[in-house]
Structure formats: structure tokens, C-alpha cells
Tab-separated table of C-alpha atoms and ligand atoms in Angstrom:
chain	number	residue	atom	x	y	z
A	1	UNK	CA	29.462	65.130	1.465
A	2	UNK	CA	30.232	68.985	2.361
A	3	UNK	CA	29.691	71.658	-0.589
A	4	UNK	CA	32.745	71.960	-2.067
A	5	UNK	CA	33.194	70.284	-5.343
A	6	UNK	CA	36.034	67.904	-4.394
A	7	UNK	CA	39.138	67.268	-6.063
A	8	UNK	CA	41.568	66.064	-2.674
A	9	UNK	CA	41.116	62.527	-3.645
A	10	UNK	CA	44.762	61.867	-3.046
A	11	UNK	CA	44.937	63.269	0.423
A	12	UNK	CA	41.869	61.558	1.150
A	13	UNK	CA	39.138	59.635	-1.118
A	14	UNK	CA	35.505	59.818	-0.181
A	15	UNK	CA	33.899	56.870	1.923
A	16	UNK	CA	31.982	54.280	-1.130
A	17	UNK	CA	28.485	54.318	0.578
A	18	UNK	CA	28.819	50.269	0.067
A	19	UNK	CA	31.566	50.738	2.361
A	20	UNK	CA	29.697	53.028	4.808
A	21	UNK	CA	26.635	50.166	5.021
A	22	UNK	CA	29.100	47.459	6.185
A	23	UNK	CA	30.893	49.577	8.417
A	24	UNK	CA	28.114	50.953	10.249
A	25	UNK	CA	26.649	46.834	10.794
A	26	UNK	CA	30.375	46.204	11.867
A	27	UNK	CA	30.897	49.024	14.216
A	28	UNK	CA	27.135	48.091	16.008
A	29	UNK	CA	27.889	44.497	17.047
A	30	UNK	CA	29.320	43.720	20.603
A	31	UNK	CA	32.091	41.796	21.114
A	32	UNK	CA	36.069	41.044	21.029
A	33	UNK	CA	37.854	39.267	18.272
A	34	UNK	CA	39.798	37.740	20.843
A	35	UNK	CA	36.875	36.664	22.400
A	36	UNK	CA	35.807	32.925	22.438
A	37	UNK	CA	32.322	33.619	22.545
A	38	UNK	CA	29.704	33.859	19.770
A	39	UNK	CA	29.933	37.521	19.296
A	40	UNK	CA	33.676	37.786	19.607
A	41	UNK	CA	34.208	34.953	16.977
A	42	UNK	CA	31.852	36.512	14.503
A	43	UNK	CA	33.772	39.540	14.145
A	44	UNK	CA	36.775	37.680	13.967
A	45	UNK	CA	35.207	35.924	11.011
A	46	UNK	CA	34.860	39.275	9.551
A	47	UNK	CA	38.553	40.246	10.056
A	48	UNK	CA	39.334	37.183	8.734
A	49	UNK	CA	37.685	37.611	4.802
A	50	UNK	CA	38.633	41.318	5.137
A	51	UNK	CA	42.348	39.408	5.542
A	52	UNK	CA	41.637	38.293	2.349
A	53	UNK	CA	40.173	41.132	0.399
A	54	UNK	CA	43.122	42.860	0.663
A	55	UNK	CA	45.413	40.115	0.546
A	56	UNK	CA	43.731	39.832	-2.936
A	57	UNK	CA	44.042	42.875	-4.100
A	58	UNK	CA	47.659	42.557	-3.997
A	59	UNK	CA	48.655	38.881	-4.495
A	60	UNK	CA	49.592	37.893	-1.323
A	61	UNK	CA	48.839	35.487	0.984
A	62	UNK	CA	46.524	36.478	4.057
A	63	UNK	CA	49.299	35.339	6.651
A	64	UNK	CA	51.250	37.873	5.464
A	65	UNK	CA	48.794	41.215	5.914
A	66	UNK	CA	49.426	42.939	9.548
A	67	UNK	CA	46.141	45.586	9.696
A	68	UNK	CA	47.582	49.010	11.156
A	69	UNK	CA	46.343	52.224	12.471
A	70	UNK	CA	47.108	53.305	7.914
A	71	UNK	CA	50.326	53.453	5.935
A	72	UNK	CA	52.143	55.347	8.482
A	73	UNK	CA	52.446	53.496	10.959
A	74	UNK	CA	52.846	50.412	8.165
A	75	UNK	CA	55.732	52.715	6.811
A	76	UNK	CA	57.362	53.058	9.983
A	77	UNK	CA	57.031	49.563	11.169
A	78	UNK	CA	58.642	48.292	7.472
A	79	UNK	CA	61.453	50.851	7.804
A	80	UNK	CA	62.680	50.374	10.913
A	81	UNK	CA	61.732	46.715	11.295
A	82	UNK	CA	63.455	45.520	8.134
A	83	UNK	CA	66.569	47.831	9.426
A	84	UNK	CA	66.975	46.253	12.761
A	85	UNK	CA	66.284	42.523	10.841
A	86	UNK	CA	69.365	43.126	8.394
A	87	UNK	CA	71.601	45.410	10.814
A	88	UNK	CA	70.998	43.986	14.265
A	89	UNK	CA	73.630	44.297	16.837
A	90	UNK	CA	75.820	44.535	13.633
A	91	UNK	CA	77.360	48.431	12.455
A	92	UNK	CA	75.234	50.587	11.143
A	93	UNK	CA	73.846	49.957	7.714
A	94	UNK	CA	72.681	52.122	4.181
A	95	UNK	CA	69.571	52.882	3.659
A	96	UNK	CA	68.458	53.796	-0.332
A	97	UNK	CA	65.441	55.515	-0.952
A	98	UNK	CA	64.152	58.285	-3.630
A	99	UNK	CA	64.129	61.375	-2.724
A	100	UNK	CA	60.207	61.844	-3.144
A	101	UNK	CA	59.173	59.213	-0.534
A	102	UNK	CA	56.523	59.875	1.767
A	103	UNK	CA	56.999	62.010	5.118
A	104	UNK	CA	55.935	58.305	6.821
A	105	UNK	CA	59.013	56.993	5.263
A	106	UNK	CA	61.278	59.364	5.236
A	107	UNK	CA	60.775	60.535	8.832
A	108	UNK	CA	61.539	57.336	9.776
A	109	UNK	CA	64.477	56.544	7.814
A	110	UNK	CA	65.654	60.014	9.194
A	111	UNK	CA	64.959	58.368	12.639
A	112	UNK	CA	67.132	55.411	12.166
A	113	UNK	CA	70.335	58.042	10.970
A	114	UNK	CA	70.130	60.083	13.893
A	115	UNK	CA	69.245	56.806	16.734
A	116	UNK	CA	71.183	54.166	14.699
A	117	UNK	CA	74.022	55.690	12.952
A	118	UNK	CA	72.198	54.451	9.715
A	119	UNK	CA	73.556	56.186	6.211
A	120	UNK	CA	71.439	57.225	3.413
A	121	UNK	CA	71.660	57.084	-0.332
A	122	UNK	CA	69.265	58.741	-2.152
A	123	UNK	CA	68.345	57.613	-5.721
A	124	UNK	CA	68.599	60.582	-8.676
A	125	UNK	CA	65.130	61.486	-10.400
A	126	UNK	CA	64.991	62.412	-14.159
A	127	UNK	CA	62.672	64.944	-15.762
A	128	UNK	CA	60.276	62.675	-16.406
A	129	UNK	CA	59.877	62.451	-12.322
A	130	UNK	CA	60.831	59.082	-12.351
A	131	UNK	CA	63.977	57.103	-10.456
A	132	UNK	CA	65.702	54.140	-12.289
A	133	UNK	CA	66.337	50.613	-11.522
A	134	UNK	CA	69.806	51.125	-13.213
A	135	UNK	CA	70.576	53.931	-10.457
A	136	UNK	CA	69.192	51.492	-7.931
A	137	UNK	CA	71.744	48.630	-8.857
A	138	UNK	CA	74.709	51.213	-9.208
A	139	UNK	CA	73.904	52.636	-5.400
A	140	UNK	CA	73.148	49.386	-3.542
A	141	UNK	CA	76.511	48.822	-1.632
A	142	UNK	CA	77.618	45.651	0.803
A	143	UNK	CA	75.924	48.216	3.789
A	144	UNK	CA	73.158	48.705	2.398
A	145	UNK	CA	69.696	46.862	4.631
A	146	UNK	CA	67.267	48.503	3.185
A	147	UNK	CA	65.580	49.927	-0.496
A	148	UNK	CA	62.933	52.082	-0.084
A	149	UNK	CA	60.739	53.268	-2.928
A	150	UNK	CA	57.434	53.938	-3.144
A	151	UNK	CA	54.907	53.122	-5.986
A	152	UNK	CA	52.690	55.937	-7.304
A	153	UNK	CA	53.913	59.363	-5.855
A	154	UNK	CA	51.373	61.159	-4.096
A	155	UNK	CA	52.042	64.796	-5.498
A	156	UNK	CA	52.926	64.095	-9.192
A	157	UNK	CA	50.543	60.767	-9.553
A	158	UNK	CA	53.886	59.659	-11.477
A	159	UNK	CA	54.347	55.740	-11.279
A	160	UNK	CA	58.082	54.098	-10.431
A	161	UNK	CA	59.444	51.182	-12.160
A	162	UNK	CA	58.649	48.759	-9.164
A	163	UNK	CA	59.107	45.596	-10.505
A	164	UNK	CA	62.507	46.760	-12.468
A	165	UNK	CA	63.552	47.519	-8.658
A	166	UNK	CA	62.658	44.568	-7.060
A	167	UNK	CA	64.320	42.577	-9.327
A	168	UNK	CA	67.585	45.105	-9.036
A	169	UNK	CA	67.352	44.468	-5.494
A	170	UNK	CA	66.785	40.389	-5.918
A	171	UNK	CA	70.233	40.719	-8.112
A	172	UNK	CA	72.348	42.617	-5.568
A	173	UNK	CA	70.946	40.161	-3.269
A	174	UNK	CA	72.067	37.212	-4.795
A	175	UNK	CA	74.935	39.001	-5.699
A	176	UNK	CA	76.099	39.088	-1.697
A	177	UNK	CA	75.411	35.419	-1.051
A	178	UNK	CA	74.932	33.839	2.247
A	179	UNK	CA	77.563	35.612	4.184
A	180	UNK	CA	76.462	39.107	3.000
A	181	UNK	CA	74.187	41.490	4.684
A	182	UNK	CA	70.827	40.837	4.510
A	183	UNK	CA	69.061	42.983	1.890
A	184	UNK	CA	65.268	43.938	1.714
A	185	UNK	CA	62.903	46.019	0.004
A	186	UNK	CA	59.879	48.217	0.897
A	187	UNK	CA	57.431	49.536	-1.587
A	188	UNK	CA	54.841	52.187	-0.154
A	189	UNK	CA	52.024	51.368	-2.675
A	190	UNK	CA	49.042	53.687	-0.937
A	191	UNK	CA	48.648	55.589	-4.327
A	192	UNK	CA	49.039	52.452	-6.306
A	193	UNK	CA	46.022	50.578	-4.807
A	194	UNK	CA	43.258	50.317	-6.776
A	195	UNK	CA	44.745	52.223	-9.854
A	196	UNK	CA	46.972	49.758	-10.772
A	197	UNK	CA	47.244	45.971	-10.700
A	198	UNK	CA	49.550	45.058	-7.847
A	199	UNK	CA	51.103	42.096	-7.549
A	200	UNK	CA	53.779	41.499	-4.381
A	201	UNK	CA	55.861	38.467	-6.084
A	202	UNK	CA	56.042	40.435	-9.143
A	203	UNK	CA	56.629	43.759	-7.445
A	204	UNK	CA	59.854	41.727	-5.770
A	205	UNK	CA	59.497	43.743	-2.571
A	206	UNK	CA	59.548	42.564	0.693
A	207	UNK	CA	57.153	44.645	2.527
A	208	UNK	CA	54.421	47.139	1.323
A	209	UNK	CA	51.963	49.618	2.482
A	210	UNK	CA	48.577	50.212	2.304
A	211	UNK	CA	46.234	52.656	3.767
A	212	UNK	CA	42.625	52.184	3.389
A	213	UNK	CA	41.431	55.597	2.693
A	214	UNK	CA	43.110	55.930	-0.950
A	215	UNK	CA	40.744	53.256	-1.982
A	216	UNK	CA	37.489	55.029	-0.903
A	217	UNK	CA	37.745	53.020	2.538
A	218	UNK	CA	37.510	54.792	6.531
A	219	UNK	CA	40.322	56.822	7.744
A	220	UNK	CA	42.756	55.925	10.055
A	221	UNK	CA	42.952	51.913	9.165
A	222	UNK	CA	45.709	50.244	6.865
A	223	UNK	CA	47.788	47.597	6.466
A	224	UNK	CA	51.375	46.163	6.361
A	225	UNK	CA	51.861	43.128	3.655
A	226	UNK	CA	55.379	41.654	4.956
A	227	UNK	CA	56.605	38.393	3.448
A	228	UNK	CA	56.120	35.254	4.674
A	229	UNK	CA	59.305	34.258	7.275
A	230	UNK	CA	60.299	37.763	8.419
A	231	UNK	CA	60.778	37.957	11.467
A	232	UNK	CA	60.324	42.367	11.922
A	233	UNK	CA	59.949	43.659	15.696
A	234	UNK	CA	56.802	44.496	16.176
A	235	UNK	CA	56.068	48.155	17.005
A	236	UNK	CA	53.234	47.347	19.592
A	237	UNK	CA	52.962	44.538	22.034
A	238	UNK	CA	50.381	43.243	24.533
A	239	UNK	CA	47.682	41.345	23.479
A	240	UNK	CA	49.671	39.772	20.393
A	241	UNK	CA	46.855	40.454	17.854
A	242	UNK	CA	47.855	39.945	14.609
A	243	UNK	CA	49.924	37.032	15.472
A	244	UNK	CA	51.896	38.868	17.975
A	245	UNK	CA	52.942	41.639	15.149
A	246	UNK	CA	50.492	44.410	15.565
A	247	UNK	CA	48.927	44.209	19.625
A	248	UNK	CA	46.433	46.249	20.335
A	249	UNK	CA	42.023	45.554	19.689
A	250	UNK	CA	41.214	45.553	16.093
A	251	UNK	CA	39.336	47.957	14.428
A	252	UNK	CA	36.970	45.592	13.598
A	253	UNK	CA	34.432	48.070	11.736
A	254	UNK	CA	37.724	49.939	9.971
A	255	UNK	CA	38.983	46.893	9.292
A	256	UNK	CA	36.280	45.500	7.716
A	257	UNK	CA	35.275	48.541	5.937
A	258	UNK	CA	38.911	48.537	4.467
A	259	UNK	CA	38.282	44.558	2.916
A	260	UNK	CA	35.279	45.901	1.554
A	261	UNK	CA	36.956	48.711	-0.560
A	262	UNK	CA	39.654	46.728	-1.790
A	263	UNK	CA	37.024	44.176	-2.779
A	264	UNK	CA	35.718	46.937	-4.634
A	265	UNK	CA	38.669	48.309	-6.271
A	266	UNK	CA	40.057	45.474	-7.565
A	267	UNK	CA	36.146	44.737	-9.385
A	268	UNK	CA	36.258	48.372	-10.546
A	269	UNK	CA	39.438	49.521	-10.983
A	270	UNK	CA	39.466	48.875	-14.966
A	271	UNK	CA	36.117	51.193	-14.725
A	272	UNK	CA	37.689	53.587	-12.409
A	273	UNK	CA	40.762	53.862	-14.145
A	274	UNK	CA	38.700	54.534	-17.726
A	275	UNK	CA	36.748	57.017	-16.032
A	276	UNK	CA	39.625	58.647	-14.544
A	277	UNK	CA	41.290	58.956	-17.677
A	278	UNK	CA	38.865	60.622	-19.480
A	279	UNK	CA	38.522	63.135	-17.271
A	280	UNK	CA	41.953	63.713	-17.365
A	281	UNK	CA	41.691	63.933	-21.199
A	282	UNK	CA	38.775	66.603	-20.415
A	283	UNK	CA	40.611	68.877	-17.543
A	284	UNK	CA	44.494	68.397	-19.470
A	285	UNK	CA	42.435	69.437	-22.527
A	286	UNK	CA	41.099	72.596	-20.437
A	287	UNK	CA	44.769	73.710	-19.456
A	288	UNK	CA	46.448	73.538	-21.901
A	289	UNK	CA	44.216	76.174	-23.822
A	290	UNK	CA	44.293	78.708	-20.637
A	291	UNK	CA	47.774	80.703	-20.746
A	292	UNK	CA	49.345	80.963	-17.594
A	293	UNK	CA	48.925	77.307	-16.504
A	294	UNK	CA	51.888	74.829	-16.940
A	295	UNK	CA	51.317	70.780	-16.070
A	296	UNK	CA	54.110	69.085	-14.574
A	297	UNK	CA	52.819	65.339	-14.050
A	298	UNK	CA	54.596	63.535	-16.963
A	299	UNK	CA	50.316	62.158	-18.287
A	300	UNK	CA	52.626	59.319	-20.119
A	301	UNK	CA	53.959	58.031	-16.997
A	302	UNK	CA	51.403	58.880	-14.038
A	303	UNK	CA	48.119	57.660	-12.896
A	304	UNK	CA	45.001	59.303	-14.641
A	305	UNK	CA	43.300	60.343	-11.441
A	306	UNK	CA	45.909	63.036	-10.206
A	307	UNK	CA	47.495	66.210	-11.944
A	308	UNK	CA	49.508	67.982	-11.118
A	309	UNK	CA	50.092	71.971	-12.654
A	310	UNK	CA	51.412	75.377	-11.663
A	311	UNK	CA	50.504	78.810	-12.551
A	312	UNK	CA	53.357	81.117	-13.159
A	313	UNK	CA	52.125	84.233	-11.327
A	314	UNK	CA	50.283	82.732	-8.475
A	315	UNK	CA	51.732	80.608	-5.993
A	316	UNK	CA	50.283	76.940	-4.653
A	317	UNK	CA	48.934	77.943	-1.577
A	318	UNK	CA	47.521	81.015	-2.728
A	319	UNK	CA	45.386	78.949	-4.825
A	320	UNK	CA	44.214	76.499	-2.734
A	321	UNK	CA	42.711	79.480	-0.480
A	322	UNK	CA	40.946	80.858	-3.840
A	323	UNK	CA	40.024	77.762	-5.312
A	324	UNK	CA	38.602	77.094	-1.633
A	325	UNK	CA	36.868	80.120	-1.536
A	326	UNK	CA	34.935	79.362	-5.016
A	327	UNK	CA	33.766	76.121	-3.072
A	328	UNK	CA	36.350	73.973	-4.969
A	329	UNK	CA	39.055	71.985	-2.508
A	330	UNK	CA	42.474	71.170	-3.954
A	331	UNK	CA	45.787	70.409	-2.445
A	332	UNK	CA	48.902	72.713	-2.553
A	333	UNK	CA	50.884	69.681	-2.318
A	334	UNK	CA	50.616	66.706	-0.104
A	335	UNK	CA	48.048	67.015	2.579
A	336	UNK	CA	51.099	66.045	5.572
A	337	UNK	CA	53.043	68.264	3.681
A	338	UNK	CA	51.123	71.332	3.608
A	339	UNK	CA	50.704	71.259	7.377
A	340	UNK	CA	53.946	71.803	7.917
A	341	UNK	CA	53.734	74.331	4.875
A	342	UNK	CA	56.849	72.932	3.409
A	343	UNK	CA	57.963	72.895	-0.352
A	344	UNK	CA	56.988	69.625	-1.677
A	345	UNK	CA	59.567	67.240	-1.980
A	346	UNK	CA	58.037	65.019	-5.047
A	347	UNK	CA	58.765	68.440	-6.782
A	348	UNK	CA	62.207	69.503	-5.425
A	349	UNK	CA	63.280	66.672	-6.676
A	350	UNK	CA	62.255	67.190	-10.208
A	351	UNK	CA	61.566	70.471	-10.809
A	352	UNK	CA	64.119	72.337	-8.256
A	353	UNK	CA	63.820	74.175	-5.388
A	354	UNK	CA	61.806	77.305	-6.857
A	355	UNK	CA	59.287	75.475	-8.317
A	356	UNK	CA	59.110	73.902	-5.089
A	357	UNK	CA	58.778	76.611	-2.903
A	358	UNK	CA	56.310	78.099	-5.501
A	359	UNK	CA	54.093	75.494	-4.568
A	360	UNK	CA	51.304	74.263	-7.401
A	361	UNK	CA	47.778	72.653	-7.646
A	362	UNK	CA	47.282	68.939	-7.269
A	363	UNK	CA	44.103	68.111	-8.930
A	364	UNK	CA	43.031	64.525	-8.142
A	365	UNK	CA	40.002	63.100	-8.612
A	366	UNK	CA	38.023	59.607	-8.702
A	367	UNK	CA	34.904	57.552	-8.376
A	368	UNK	CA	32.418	59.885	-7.699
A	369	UNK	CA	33.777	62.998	-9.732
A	370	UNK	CA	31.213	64.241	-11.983
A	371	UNK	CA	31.665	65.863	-15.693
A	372	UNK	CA	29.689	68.758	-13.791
A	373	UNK	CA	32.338	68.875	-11.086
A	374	UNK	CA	34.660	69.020	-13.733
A	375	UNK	CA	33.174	72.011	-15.215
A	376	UNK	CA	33.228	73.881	-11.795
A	377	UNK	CA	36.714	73.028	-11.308
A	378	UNK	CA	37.501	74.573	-14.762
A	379	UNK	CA	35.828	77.697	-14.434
A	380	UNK	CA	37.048	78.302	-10.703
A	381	UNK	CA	40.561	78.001	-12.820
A	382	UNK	CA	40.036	80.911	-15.011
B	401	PMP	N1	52.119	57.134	1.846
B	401	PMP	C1	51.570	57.885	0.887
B	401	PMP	C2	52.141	57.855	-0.493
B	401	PMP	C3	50.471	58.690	1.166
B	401	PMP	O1	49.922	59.437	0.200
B	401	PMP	C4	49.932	58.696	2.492
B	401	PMP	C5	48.733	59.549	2.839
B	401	PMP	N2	48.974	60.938	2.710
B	401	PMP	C6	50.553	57.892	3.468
B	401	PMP	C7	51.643	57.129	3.092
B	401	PMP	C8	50.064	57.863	4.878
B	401	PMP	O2	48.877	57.123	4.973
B	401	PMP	P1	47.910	57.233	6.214
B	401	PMP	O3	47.095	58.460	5.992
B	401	PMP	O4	47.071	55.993	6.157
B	401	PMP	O5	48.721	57.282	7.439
């Protein structure tokens, strides 16, 4: 791991070494899934109980997990599959989603208004950063094909009423009957995984996300949980992987890697989530006693393992850079966001559009954060 004392876990979470070890055996052996062969069918084997590790992890069935290059491309494949599934040929549909949704959703729901003619609805937000199943209900129309909502926000760490929503959404769809639009649901749950117990029939959604790196797994590998019987486009064809949904050579190693974590988290995540809470306790403790320093996550309603605060004379950027300097990395915001250096939307949408543009400091933090690392962390603060 480099020097700095890390605290970026929700941009990115460290590799588990466990992780690394079965990885690096993975990512050695020759050999094509597809392949009939010996070495070709023993890494499909390994796809195959990686299928259901993760499948685990979130109560679903391991027909129903597409592996993907992470949660965006799972995002975009939900959004605009599940569009075209309820709209096809049909007019254009209404799309409802919160306002704090992911860049991976929202770019492509953004997609769909400008290529489709599709209209969106965006749900209201309360104080307390959360949106409300009651606001869902009251904005689901006849158009509307698709709910969007995603499960732990990545900025605020503050955790939506998911199962309220899918059942607001099973309602409306009853509601419409037979001859009604269809009407489904996608939850991005990449924050969620492996800090809260997940369940898909509970959740009532219809499609979810999940990227492996959240959950201490390798970059750039994910997956797309889509209930059974939908029949979504796929985004890539050619070889038909995946059962014809996701074509393309599996990242066998990142694949396997990614089973491996969510093994993991779901045996640790009681563990995790204790120790992430008491560092909370410990670094909430810490700010609150330094003047200057406001915390905006609402601890009641969030995840323990990110927080998020401001400083009222310095901006979020400005920050980062010192906090960087003083070997301790933070986030300004969202990792995609700050690229594009734009005001987080997570706090727009609850705090306004000068808090926003002020930027803050996300402090998130996991597995291998130390009480020591804490310590650093506070006194780079001061
Ligand atoms: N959704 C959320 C909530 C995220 O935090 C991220 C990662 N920043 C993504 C989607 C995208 O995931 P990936 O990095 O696997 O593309």
C-alpha cells in the first residue's frame, strides 16, 4: 500500500490480501472458459462458485448475476435495458430517480431523454438526506418504465428506504394491471455491499448493481443481478458469454477475485460494520470538539464507514490537496465527480447549491483502518 494513511475507501477499497492470493493463482492459469478442454473448464468452474458468492451475498439466484466490466457499465445496461423492455417501439416513457444517483446512472438516464424522448421525475430529498417511498408512490405515473434509486449514497454514506420502494413500486405495479405499462425497478447497491444485509426479493427491485472494488475486491470487475425472466438487450454481443447477456472473455482472475470478497464480506460484515462504527464514534467524537468543522452525514441514518463534514472557511478541494500533502488521502466528493470538478450532487440535493459548490471532506474508511490511522487523520485535521 502507498504512504498515505488512507481514508478513500468509498472511491475505492483496498485489495483483501486473501483476495490478492486467489487472484494471482487465477490470473496464472491458461485457458478459455469457453473452452472444452481441461484448462478452459477449470476456470469455468471457478466462474461458476464465484456465480455464487455473490449471488449469496445478495439473495439471488446465480442465473440471475451477469459479471460486468463494474457498476457502470451494470448501471447503464439496467437503465437503458429495463427502458427499452417497458417502452419498446411504444412513446416515450418516465423515468423516476433521486436526485443523488450515481453519474453511471444518471448519465444514462440523461442518455435515454436526449436519444429516446424519455421524461424524468426526480424524487424530493429531506434534510435528513433521505428520499421517501411516499414521494415515490405520489410520482410514479401510467408513463413511467423505470424507478431508479440507489442504496447507500456514495458521498453522504446515507442509506434509502429500499425495501419501502420496492414495495411502492410492486403497488403501482399492480395498480396498472395487465394492460398497463410495464414497470421496473433498479437499485444501485455498490455502497450497500458488504455493509448491509442485502436481500433482492426483499429489496423488491428488479435489477441491481454491484461493483467489486467497494468490497475490498480488483478494480474494474462487477456485476448486474437482473431477475429471473427479463428479457434486457444486452449491451455487448459476440461470443454470448454470460448466456448471451454480457459477450465478451471473462475476467476470469477479476471475476474470481470479486466471489472471493463477497465471500468475505458477507462472513465479516457484522465485524466490519462494528469496527467501522467505532471508529466513527472515535473520529465524530474528534469533530465535534474542533470549531470550524460541521458533519453533514445524518450518523442515525448512514453507514458507519463514511462521513461526511465541511469546514466553514476552507473549501473541499482545498482540503483534499492539504490533507494530501500531510500524507493523508480523502475525497472532495465522489471520486467520478471530482474529475470533472463538479459540485456534488448527493449534496445539492440536501444541503443547496453553496454548500455544494463549497465542496467538503468525505472521510471513509474500512477493514484495514487502524486506531493509529485514525490519529493521523485527526491531527492532519487541526
Ligand atoms: N455507483 C456508485 C454508488 C459508486 O460509488 C460507484 C463507484 N464510484 C459506481 C456506481 C461505479 O462503479 P465502478 O467503479 O465499478 O464502475
Amino acid at each position: 500500500m502507498s504512504e498515505n494513511i488512507y481514508f478513500d475507501y468509498a472511491a475505492s477499497a483496498p485489495l483483501d490480501p486473501r483476495v490478492a492470493e486467489v487472484m494471482d493463482k487465477v490470473a496464472r492459469l491458461p485457458g478459455n472458459p469457453s473452452s472444452v478442454h481441461a484448462p478452459g473448464r477449470e476456470l469455468r468452474r471457478r466462474i461458476d462458485v464465484a456465480r455464487k458468492q455473490v449471488a449469496a451475498l445478495i439473495g439471488g439466484e446465480t442465473g440471475e448475476i451477469i459479471f460486468t466490466s463494474g457498476a457502470t457499465e451494470a448501471n447503464n445496461h439496467a437503465v437503458a435495458g429495463l427502458y427499452d423492455l417497458a417502452v419498446g417501439t411504444g412513446k416515450p416513457g418516465r423515468i423516476l430517480i433521486s436526485p443523488f444517483e450515481h453519474a453511471s446512472v444518471s448519465a444514462a438516464v440523461r442518455r435515454l431523454v436526449e436519444e429516446k424522448g424519455a421524461v424524468v421525475d426526480l424524487l424530493p430529498v429531506g434534510r435528513d438526506g433521505l428520499i421517501s417511498a411516499a414521494d415515490v408512490a405520489r410520482l410514479i405515473t401510467p408513463e413511467t418504465a423505470v424507478v431508479a434509486v440507489m442504496w447507500v449514497n456514495n458521498i453522504l454514506g446515507t442509506i434509502q428506504p429500499i425495501e419501502e420502494v420496492g414495495q411502492a413500486v410492486a403497488e403501482a405495479r399492480a395498480a396498472r394491471g395487465r394492460l398497463g405499462l410495464p414497470l421496473f425497478f433498479h437499485c444501485d447497491a455498490v455502497q450497500a455491499a458488504g455493509r448491509l444485509p442485502i436481500d433482492v426479493k426483499a429489496a423488491g427491485c428488479d435489477s441491481l448493481s454491484l461493483s467489486a472494488h467497494k468490497i475490498y475486491g480488483p478494480k474494474g470487475v462487477g456485476a448486474l443481478w437482473l431477475r429471473r425472466g427479463l428479457a434486457v438487450k444486452p449491451l455487448l454481443v459476440g461470443g454470448g458469454q454470460e448466456e448471451t447477456r454480457r459477450s465478451g472473455t471473462e475476467n476470469a482472475a477479476g471475476i474470481v477475485g470479486f466471489g472471493a470478497a463477497a465471500e468475505i464480506a458477507q462472513a465479516e460484515m457484522t465485524k466490519d460494520s462494528a469496527r467501522a462504527a467505532e471508529l466513527r464514534r472515535r473520529l465524530l467524537d474528534g469533530v465535534k470538539n474542533r470549531s470550524g468543522w460541521r458533519v453533514l452525514t445524518p450518523e442515525e441514518k448512514a453507514v458507519p464507514n463514511i462521513v461526511f463534514i465541511q469546514h466553514d472557511r476552507e473549501d473541499g478541494e482545498t482540503l483534499a490537496v492539504k490533507l494530501d500533502a500531510a500524507g493523508v488521502a480523502v475525497s472532495s466528493g465522489s471520486a467520478c465527480d471530482a474529475g470533472h470538478r463538479q459540485p456534488s450532487a448527493a449534496i445539492r440535493a440536501v444541503f443547496g447549491d453553496r454548500a455544494a459548490t463549497q465542496g467538503g471532506t468525505r472521510i471513509s474508511f474500512g477493514r484495514f483502518t487502524t486506531e493509529t490511522d485514525l490519529d493521523v487523520l485527526m491531527a492532519a485535521l487541526n
